[in-house]
CSV table of C-alpha atoms and ligand atoms in Angstrom, one decimal:
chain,number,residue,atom,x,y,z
A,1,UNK,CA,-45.7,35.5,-22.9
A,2,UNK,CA,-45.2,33.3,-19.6
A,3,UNK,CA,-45.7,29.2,-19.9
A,4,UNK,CA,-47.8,28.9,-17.2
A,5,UNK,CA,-48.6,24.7,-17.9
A,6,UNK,CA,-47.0,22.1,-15.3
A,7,UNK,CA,-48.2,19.0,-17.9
A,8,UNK,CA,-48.4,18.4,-21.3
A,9,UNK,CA,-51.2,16.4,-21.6
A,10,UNK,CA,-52.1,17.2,-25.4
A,11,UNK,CA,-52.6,19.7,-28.1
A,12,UNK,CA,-56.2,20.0,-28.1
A,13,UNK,CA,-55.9,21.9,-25.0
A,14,UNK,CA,-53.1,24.4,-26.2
A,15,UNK,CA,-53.2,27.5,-27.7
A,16,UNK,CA,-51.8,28.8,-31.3
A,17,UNK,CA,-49.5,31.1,-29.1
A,18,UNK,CA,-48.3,28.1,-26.4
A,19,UNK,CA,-47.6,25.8,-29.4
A,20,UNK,CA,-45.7,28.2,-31.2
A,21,UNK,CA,-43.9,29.3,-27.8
A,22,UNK,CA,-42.6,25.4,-27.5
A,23,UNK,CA,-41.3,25.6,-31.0
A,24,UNK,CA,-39.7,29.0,-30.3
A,25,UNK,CA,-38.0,27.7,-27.3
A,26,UNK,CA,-36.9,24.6,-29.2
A,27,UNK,CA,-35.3,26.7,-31.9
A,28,UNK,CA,-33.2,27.8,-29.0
A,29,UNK,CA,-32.4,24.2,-27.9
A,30,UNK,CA,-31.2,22.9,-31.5
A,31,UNK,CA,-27.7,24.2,-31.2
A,32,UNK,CA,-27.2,22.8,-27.9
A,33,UNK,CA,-26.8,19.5,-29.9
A,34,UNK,CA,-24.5,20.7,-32.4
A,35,UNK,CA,-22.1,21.6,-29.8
A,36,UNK,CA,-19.1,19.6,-28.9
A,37,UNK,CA,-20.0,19.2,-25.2
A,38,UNK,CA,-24.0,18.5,-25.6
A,39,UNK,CA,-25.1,20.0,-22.2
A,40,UNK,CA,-26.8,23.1,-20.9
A,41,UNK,CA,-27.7,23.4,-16.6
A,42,UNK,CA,-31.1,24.4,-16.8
A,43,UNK,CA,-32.8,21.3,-15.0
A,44,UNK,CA,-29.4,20.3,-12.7
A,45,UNK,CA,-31.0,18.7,-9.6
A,46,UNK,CA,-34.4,17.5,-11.2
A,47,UNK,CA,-35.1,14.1,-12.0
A,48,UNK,CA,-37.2,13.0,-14.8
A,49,UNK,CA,-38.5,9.3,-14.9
A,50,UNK,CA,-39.5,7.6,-18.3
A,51,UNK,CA,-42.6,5.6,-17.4
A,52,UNK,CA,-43.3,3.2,-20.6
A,53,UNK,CA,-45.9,0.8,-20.7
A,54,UNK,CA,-45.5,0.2,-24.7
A,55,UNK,CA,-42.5,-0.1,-27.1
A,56,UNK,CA,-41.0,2.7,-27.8
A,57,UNK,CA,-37.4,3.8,-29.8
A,58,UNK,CA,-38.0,7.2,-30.5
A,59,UNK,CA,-39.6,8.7,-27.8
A,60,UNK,CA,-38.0,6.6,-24.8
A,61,UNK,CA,-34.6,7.6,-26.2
A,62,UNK,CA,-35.2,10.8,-27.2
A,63,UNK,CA,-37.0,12.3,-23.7
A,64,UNK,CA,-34.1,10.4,-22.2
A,65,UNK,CA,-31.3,12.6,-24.2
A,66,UNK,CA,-33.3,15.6,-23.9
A,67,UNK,CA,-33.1,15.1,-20.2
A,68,UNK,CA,-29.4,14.7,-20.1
A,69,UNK,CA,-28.7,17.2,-22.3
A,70,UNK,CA,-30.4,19.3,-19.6
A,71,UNK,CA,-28.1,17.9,-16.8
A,72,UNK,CA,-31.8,16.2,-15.5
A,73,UNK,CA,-31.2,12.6,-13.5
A,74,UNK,CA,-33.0,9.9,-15.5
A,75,UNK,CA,-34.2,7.0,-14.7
A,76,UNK,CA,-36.6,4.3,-16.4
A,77,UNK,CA,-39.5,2.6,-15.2
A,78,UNK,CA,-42.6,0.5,-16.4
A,79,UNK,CA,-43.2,-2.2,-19.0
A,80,UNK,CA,-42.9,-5.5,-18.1
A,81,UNK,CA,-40.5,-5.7,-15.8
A,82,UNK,CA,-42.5,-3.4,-13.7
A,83,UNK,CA,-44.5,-4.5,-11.0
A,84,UNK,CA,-48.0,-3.0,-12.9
A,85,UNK,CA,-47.3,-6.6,-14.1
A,86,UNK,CA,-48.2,-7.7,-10.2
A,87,UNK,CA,-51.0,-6.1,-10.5
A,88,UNK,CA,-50.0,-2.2,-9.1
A,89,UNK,CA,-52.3,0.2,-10.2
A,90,UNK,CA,-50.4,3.3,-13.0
A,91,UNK,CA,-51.6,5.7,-10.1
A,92,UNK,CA,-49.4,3.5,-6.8
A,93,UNK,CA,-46.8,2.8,-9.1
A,94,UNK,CA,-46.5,6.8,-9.7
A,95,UNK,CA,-47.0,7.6,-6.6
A,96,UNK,CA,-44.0,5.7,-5.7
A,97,UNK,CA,-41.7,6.6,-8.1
A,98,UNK,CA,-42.9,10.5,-7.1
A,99,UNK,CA,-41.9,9.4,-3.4
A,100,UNK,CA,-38.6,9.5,-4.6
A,101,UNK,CA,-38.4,12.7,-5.1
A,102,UNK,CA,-39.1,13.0,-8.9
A,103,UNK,CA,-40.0,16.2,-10.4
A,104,UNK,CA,-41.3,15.3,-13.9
A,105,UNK,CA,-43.1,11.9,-15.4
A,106,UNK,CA,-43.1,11.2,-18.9
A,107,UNK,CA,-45.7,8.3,-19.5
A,108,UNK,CA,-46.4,6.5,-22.5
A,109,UNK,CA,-49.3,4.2,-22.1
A,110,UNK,CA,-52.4,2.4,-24.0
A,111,UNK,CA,-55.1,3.7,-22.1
A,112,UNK,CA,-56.0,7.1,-23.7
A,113,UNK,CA,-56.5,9.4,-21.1
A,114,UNK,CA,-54.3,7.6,-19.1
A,115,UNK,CA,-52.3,10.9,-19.2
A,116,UNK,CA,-54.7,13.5,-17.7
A,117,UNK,CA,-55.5,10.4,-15.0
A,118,UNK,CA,-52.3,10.4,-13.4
A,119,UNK,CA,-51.6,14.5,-14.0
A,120,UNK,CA,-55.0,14.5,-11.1
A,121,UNK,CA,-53.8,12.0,-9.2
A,122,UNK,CA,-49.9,12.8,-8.1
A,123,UNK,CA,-47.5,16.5,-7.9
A,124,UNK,CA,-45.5,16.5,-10.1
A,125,UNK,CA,-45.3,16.9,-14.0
A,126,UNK,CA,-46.4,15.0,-16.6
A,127,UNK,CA,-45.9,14.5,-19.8
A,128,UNK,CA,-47.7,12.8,-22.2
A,129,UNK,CA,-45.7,10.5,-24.4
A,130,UNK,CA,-48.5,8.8,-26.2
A,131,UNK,CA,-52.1,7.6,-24.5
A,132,UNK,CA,-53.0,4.7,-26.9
A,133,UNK,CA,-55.2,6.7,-30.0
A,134,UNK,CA,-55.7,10.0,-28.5
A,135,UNK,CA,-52.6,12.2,-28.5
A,136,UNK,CA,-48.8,11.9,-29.2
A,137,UNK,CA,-48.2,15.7,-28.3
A,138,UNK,CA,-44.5,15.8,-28.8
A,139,UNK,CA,-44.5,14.2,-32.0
A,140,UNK,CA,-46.8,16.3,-33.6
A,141,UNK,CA,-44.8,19.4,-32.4
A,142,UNK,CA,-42.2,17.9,-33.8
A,143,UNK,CA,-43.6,17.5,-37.3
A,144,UNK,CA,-44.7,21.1,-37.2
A,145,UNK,CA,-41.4,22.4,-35.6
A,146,UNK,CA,-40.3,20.6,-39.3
A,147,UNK,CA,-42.5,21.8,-40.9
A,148,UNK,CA,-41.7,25.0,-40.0
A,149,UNK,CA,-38.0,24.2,-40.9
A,150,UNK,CA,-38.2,23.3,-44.3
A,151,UNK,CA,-40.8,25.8,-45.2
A,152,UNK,CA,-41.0,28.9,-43.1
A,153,UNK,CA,-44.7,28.9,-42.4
A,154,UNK,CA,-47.3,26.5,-41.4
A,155,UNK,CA,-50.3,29.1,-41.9
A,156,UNK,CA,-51.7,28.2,-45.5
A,157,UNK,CA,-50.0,24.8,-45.8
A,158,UNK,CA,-51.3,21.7,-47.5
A,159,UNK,CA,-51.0,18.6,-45.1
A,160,UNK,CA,-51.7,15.3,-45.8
A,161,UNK,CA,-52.3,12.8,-43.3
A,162,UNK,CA,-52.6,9.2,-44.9
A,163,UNK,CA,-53.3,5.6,-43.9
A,164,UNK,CA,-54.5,4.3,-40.4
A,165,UNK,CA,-56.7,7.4,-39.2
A,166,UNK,CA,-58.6,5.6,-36.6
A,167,UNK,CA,-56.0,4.3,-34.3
A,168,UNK,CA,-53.5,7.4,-35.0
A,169,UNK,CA,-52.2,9.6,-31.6
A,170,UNK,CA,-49.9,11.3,-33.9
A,171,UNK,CA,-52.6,12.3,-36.2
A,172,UNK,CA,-54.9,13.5,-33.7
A,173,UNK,CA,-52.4,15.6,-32.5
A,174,UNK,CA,-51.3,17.3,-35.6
A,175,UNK,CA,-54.4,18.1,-37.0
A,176,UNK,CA,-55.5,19.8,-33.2
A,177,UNK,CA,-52.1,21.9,-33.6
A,178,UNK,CA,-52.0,22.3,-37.3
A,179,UNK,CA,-55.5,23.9,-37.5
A,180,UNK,CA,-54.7,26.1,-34.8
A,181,UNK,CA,-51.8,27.1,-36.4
A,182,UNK,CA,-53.7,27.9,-39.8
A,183,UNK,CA,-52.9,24.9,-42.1
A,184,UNK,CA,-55.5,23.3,-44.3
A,185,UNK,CA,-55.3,19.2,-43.0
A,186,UNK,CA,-57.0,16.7,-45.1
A,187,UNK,CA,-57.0,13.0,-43.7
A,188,UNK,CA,-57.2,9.7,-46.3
A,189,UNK,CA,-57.3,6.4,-45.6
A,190,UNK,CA,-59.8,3.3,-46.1
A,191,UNK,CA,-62.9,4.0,-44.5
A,192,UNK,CA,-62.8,1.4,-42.2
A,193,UNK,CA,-59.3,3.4,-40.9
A,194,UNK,CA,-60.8,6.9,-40.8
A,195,UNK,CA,-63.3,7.5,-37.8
A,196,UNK,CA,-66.7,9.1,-38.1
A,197,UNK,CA,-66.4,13.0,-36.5
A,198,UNK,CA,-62.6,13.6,-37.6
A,199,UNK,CA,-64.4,15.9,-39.5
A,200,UNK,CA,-65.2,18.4,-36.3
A,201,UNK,CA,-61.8,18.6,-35.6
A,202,UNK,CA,-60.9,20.3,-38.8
A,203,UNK,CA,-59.8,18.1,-41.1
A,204,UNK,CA,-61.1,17.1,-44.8
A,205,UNK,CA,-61.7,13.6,-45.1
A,206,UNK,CA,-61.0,12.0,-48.9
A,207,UNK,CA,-60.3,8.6,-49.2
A,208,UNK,CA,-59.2,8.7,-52.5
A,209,UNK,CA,-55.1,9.4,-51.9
A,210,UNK,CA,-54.8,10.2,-55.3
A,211,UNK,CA,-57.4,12.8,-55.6
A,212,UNK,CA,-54.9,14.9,-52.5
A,213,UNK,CA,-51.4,14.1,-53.4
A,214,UNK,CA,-50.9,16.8,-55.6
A,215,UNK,CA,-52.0,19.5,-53.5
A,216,UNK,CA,-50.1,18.7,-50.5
A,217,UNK,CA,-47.3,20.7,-49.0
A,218,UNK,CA,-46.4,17.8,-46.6
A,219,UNK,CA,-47.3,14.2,-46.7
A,220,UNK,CA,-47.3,12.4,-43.0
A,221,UNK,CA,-47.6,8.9,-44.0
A,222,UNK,CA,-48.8,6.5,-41.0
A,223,UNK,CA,-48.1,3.1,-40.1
A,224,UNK,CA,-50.7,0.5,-40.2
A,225,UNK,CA,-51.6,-0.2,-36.2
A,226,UNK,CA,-51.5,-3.9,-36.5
A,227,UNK,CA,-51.4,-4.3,-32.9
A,228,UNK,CA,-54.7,-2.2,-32.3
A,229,UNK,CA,-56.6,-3.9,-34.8
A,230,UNK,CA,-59.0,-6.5,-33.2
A,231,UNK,CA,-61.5,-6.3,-36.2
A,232,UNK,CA,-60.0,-7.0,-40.2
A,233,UNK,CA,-60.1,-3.5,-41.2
A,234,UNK,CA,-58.3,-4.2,-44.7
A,235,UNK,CA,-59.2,-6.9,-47.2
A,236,UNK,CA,-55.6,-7.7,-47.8
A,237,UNK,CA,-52.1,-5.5,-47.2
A,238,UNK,CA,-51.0,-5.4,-50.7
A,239,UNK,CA,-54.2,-3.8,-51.8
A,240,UNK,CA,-53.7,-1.0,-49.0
A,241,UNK,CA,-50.4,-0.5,-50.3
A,242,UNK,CA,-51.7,0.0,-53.8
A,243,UNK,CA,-54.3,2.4,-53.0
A,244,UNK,CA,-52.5,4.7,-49.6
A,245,UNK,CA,-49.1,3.5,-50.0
A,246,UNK,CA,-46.4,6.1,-51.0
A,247,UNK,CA,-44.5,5.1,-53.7
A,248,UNK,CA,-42.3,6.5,-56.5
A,249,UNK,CA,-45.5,6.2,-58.9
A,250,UNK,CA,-47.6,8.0,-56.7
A,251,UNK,CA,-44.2,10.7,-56.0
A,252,UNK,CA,-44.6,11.4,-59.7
A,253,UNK,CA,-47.7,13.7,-58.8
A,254,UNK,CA,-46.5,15.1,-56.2
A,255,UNK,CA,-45.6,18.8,-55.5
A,256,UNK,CA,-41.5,18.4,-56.3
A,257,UNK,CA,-40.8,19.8,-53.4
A,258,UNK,CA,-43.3,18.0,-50.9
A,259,UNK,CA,-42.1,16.9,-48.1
A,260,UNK,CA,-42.3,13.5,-47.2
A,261,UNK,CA,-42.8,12.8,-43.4
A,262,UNK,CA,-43.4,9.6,-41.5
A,263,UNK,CA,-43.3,9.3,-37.7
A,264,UNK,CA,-41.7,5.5,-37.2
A,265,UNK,CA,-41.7,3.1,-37.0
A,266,UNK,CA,-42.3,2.7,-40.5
A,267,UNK,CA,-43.5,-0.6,-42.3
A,268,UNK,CA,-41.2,0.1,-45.7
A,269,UNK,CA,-43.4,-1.6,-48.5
A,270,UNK,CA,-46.5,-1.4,-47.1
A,271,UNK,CA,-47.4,2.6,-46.1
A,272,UNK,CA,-44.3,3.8,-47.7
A,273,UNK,CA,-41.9,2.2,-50.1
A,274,UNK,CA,-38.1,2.6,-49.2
A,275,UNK,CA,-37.1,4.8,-52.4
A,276,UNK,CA,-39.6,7.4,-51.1
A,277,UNK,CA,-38.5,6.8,-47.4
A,278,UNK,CA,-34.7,7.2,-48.3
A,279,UNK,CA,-35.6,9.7,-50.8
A,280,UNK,CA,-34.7,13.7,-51.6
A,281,UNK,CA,-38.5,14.4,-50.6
A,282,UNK,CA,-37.8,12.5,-47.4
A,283,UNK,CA,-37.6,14.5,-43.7
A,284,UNK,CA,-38.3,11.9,-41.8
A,285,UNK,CA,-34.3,11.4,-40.0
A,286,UNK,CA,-34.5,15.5,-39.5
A,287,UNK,CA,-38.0,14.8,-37.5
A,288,UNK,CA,-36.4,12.7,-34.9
A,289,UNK,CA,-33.6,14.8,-35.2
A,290,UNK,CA,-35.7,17.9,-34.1
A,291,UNK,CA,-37.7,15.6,-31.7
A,292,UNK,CA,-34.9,16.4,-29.3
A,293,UNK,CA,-35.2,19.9,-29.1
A,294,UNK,CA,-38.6,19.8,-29.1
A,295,UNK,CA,-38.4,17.5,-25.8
A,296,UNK,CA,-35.9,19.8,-24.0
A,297,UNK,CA,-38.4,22.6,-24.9
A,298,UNK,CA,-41.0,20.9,-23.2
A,299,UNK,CA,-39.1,19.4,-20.5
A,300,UNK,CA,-37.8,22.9,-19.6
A,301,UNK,CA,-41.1,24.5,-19.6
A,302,UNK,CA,-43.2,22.3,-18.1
A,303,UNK,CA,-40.5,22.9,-15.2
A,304,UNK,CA,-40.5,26.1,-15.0
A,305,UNK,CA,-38.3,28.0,-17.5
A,306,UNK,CA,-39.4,30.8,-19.2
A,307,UNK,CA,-38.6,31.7,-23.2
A,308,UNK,CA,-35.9,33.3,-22.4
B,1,CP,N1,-42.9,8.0,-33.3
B,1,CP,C1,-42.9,7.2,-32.2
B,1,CP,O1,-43.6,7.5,-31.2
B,1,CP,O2,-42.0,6.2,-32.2
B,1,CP,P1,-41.7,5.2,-31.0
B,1,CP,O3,-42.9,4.4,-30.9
B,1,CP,O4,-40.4,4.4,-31.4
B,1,CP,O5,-41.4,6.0,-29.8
């Protein structure tokens, strides 16, 4: 099949076949980074600018490898030594950066749609690097593309989503992707943390952790969004942690071979304990691992290059 996209914008939006063509083209990317000389030509003479208006380790660094290890020129912009802080609208300070002769924007922000705004509003590509609670596309393709990995299938699969529901890109993105893909996704979390109408996107709601664990294939632990919280959605931390955190107890009941996902930054102790983090169960180094072929796959498609 041909890619035909110029943005990633999200997964809702993609097909079971152009999902599976990005982690198809990323299998082909992994073994660029094993090499001694980590390098391949396919975007020499583009430039690829890493627009962040919120933290970021993972995906910041990792779009920025994946870049260079495409012989892209990078450069980064935004946050708050931007001038957005004076005031500049996303779209002028895009269109500026663009006047540069930039062929590809990779934008995290915390407006949700914030994405799709500026993919209207300039040329050139964008990628969508996180858009405050609605999608984290790359980071859900790179849970599957694990997934997929470790156990050869993602039709059928049990997956477990747990903790903050409600303010969670990452798991809005997996379940549009998983579902399309063919796995069964159940979401738990308090109430107060799962949104009303997750439901219509596929997913099994039960906010009793205990009553999933043992059926899961793959558990994606999320981190509790304290800085998205303006309302007390928990009575107290150490109760969430005794009810949705993962811990060797809870392991016990666990499929032995689950796998054990989180996608960072992880608060050990209170979502996931750091046995179970550091654990045999645990995937979660061999996600970010694989988040850097997954971001050359995209970078190199969303540019132009076919599967080949
Ligand atoms: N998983 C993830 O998006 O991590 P960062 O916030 O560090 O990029």
């Amino acid at each position: 099949m041909e890619w035909t996209k110029r943005h990633l914008l999200g997964l809702e939006e993609l097909t079971a076949e152009e999902i599976t063509m990005i982690l198809d083209t990323a299998d082909t990317f992994k073994e660029v980074s094993t090499r001694s000389i980590k390098k391949v030509p396919a975007l020499r003479g583009k430039t690829v600018v890493n627009l962040f208006f919120e933290p970021s380790t993972r995906t910041s660094s990792s779009f920025g490898l994946a870049a260079r290890r495409l012989s892209a020129d990078v450069i980064s912009a935004g946050g708050k030594m931007s001038s957005s802080v004076k005031g500049e609208t996303l779209v002028d300070t895009a269109k500026n950066i663009e006047a540069m002769g930039v062929d590809i924007i990779i934008l995290r922000h915390s407006a949700p749609g914030s994405a799709l705004h500026l993919s209207k509003n300039i040329s050139c590509s964008v990628v969508n690097a996180g858009d405050g609670p609605h999608e984290h596309p790359t980071q859900a393709l790179l849970d599957i593309y694990t997934m997929r990995e470790v156990l050869g299938r993602i039709e059928g699969l049990k997956v477990g989503i747990v903790g903050d529901i409600t303010h969670s890109r990452v798991a809005r993105s997996n379940i549009w992707a998983l579902k399309k893909l063919g796995a069964e996704v159940y979401v738990s979390g308090p109430a107060t943390l799962v949104p009303k109408g997750i439901e219509a996107m596929g997913a099994r709601v039960c906010n009793n952790f205990d009553e999933i664990v043992e059926h899961c294939d793959v558990i994606n632990m999320l981190r509790i969004q304290f800085e998205r919280q303006e309302d007390a959605y928990l009575p107290s931390v150490r109760e969430y942690s005794r009810l949705f955190g993962l811990n060797a107890e809870r392991m016990k009941r666990a499929k032995r071979d689950v796998l054990v996902m989180h996608p960072g930054p992880m608060n050990r102790g209170v979502e996931i304990s750091g046995s179970v983090a550091d654990g045999e169960n645990s995937v979660i180094l061999q996600q970010v691992t694989n988040g850097l072929a997954i971001r050359m796959a995209v970078l190199y498609l969303v540019s132009g290059g076919t599967d080949k």
